[in-house]
Short mmCIF file of C-alpha atoms in Angstrom, two decimals:
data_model
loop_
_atom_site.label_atom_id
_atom_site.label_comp_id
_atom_site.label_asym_id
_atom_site.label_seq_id
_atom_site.Cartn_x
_atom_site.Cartn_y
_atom_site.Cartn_z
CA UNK A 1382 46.75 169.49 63.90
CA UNK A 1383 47.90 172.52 62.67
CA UNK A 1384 50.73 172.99 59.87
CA UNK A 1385 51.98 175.27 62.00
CA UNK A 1386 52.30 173.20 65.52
CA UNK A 1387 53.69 170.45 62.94
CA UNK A 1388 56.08 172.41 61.21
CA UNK A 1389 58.90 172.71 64.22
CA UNK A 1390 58.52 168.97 64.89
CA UNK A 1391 59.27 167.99 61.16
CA UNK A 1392 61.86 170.63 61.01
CA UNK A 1393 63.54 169.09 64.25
CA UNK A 1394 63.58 165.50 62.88
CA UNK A 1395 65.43 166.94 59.62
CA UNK A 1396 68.10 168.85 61.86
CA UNK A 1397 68.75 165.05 63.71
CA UNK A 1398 66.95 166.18 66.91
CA UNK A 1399 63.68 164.53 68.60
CA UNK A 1400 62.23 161.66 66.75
CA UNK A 1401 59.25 159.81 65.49
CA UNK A 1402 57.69 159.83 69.00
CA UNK A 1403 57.65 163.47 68.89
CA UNK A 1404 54.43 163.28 66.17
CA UNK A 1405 51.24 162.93 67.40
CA UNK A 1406 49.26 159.74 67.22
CA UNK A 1407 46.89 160.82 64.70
CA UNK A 1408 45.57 158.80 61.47
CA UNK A 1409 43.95 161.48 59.70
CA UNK A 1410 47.29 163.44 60.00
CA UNK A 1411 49.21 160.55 57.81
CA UNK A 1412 45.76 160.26 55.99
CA UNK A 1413 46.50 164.16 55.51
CA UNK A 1414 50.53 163.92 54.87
CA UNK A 1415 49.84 161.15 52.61
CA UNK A 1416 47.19 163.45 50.41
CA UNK A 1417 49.85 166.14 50.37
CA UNK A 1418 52.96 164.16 49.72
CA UNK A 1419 51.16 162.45 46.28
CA UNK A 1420 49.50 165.83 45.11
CA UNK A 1421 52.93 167.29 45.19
CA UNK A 1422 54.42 164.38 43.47
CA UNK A 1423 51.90 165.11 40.71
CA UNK A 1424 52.19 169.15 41.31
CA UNK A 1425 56.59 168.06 40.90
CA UNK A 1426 56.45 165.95 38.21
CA UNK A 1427 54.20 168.44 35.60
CA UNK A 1428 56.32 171.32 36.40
CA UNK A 1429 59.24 169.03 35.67
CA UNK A 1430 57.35 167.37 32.43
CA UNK A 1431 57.24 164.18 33.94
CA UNK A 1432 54.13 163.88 34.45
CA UNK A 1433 53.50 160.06 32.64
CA UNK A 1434 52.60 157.77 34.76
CA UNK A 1435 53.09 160.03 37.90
CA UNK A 1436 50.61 158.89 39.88
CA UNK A 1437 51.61 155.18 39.97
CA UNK A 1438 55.06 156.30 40.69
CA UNK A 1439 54.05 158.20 43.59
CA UNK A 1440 51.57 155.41 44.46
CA UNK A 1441 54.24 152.94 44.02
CA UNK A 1442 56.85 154.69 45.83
CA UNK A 1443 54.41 155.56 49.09
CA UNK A 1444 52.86 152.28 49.30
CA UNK A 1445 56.54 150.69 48.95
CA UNK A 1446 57.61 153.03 51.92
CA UNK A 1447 54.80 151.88 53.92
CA UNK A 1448 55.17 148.59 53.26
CA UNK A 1449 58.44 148.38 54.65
CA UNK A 1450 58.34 150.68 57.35
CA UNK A 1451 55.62 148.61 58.46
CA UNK A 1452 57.05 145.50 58.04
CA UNK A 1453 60.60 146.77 59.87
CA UNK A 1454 58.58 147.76 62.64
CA UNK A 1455 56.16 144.26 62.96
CA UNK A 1456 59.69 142.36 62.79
CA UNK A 1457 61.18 144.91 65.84
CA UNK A 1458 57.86 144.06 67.73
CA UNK A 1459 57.38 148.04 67.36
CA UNK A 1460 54.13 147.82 65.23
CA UNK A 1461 51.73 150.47 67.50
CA UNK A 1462 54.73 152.75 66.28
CA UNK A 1463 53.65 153.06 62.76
CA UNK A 1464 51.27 155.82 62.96
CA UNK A 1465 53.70 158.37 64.14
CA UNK A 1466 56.61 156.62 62.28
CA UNK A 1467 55.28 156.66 58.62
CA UNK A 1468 53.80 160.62 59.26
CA UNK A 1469 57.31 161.39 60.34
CA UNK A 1470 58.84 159.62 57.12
CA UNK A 1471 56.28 161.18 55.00
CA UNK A 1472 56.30 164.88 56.43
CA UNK A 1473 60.14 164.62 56.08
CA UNK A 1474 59.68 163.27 52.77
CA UNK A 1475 57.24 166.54 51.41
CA UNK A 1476 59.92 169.19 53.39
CA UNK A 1477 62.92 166.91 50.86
CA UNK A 1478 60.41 167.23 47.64
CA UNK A 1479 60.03 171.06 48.55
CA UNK A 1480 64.02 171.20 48.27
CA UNK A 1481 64.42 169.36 45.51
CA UNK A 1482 62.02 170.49 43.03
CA UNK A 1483 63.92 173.98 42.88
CA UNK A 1484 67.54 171.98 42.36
CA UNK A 1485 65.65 170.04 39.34
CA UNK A 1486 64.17 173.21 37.96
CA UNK A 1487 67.24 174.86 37.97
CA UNK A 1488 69.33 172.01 35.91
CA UNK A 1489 67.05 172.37 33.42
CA UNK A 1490 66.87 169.87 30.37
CA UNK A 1491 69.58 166.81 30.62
CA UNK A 1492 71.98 167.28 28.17
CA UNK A 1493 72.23 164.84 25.25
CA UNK A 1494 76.50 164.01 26.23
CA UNK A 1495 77.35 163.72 29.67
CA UNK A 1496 80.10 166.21 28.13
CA UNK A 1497 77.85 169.01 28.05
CA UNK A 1498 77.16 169.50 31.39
CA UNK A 1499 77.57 173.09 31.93
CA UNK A 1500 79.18 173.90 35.40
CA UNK A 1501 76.01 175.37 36.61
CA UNK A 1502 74.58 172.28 36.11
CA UNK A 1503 77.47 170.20 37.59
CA UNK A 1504 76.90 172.52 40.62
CA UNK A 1505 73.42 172.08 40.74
CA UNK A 1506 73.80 168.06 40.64
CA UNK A 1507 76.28 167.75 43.65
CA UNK A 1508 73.43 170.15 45.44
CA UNK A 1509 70.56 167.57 44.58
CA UNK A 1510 72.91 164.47 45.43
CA UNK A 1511 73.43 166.38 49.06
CA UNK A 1512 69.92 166.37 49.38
CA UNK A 1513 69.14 162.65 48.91
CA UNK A 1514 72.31 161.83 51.17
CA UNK A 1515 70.55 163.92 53.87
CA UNK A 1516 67.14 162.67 52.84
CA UNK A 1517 68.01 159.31 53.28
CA UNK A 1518 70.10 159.90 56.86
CA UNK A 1519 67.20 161.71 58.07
CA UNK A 1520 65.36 158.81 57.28
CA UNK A 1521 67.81 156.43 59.11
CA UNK A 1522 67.27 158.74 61.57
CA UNK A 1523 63.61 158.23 62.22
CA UNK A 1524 63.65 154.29 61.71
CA UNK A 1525 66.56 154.04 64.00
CA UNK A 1526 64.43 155.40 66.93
CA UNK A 1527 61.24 153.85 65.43
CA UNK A 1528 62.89 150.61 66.01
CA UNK A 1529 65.08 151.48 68.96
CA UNK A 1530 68.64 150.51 66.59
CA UNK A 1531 72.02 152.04 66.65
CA UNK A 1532 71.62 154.74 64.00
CA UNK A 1533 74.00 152.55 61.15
CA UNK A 1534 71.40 149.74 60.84
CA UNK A 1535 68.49 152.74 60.57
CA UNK A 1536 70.69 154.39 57.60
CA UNK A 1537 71.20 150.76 56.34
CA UNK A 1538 67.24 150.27 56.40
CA UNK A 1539 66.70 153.67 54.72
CA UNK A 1540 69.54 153.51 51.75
CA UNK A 1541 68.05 149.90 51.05
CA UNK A 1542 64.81 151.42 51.16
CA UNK A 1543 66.07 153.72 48.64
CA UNK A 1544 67.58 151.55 46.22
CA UNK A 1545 64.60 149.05 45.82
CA UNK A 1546 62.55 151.99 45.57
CA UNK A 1547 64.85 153.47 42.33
CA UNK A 1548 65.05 149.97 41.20
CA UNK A 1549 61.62 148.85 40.84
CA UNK A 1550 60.38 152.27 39.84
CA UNK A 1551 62.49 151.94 36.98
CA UNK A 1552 61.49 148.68 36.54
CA UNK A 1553 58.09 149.15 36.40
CA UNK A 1554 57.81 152.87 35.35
CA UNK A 1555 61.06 153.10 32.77
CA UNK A 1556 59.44 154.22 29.11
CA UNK A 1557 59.52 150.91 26.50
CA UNK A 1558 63.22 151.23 24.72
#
């Protein structure tokens, strides 16, 4: 499959419209997605200077997505959905890292006292925290049709998703104090 015949579907499921079922059944393409999503990771976190221990992060963080997506879906009885589930979650996941690298660029350095956040910065915060709100409905969005559920318990799934995924990244990945 073409980026280009993929592009409009992806697009779609981040604008709430179509779903999971609207990917095609296709291993290699969430062998593909899954290749693209960790070299950007690593691409992200060197031009951010993050770049210690990147690749278990993103290792971490995609296996942990895949784990549960999986595992939501085998309880739902959905589990011949997971193909075109996790490429959906993943695809939307690259289009969110695309929009967020910029945001983190442009904040630049942390500053030492929460106090010194210049108002550019401030700005440029609330922009990023928009992003991982809509990240996170969008993927509500596809796990609520993946595992035909009102659209709260999907957003549920996802935010929960979320948090373990912050959690035991900085669990695992946080520098020795």
């Amino acid at each position: 499959m073409r980026i280009a015949d993929l592009l409009p579907i992806v697009i779609n499921l981040c604008r709430f419209r179509g779903g999971p079922q609207d990917i095609p059944y296709r291993p290699s393409l969430l062998l593909g997605l899954l290749i693209a999503s960790i070299a950007l990771d690593l691409v992200s976190a060197e031009l951010l200077g993050v770049s210690e221990a990147a690749l278990g992060r993103s290792l971490f963080s995609t296996g942990l997505l895949l784990s549960l997506c999986w595992l939501a879906l085998r309880i739902c009885g959905f589990a011949s959905r997971y193909v075109q589930t996790a490429s959906a979650l993943v695809a939307c996941s690259i289009v969110f890292s695309l929009l967020i690298v910029p945001l983190a660029l442009l904040f630049g350095d942390a500053p030492a006292e929460q106090s010194t956040v210049s108002p550019a910065q401030a700005l440029v915060a609330w922009l990023g925290l928009l992003v991982l709100v809509w990240k996170i409905a969008v993927d509500g969005f596809v796990v609520r049709h993946a595992i035909n559920a009102p659209y709260w318990l999907g957003f549920c799934l996802a935010m929960a998703w979320t948090v373990a995924d912050f959690a035991l990244s900085r669990m695992l990945f946080a520098p020795p104090a």
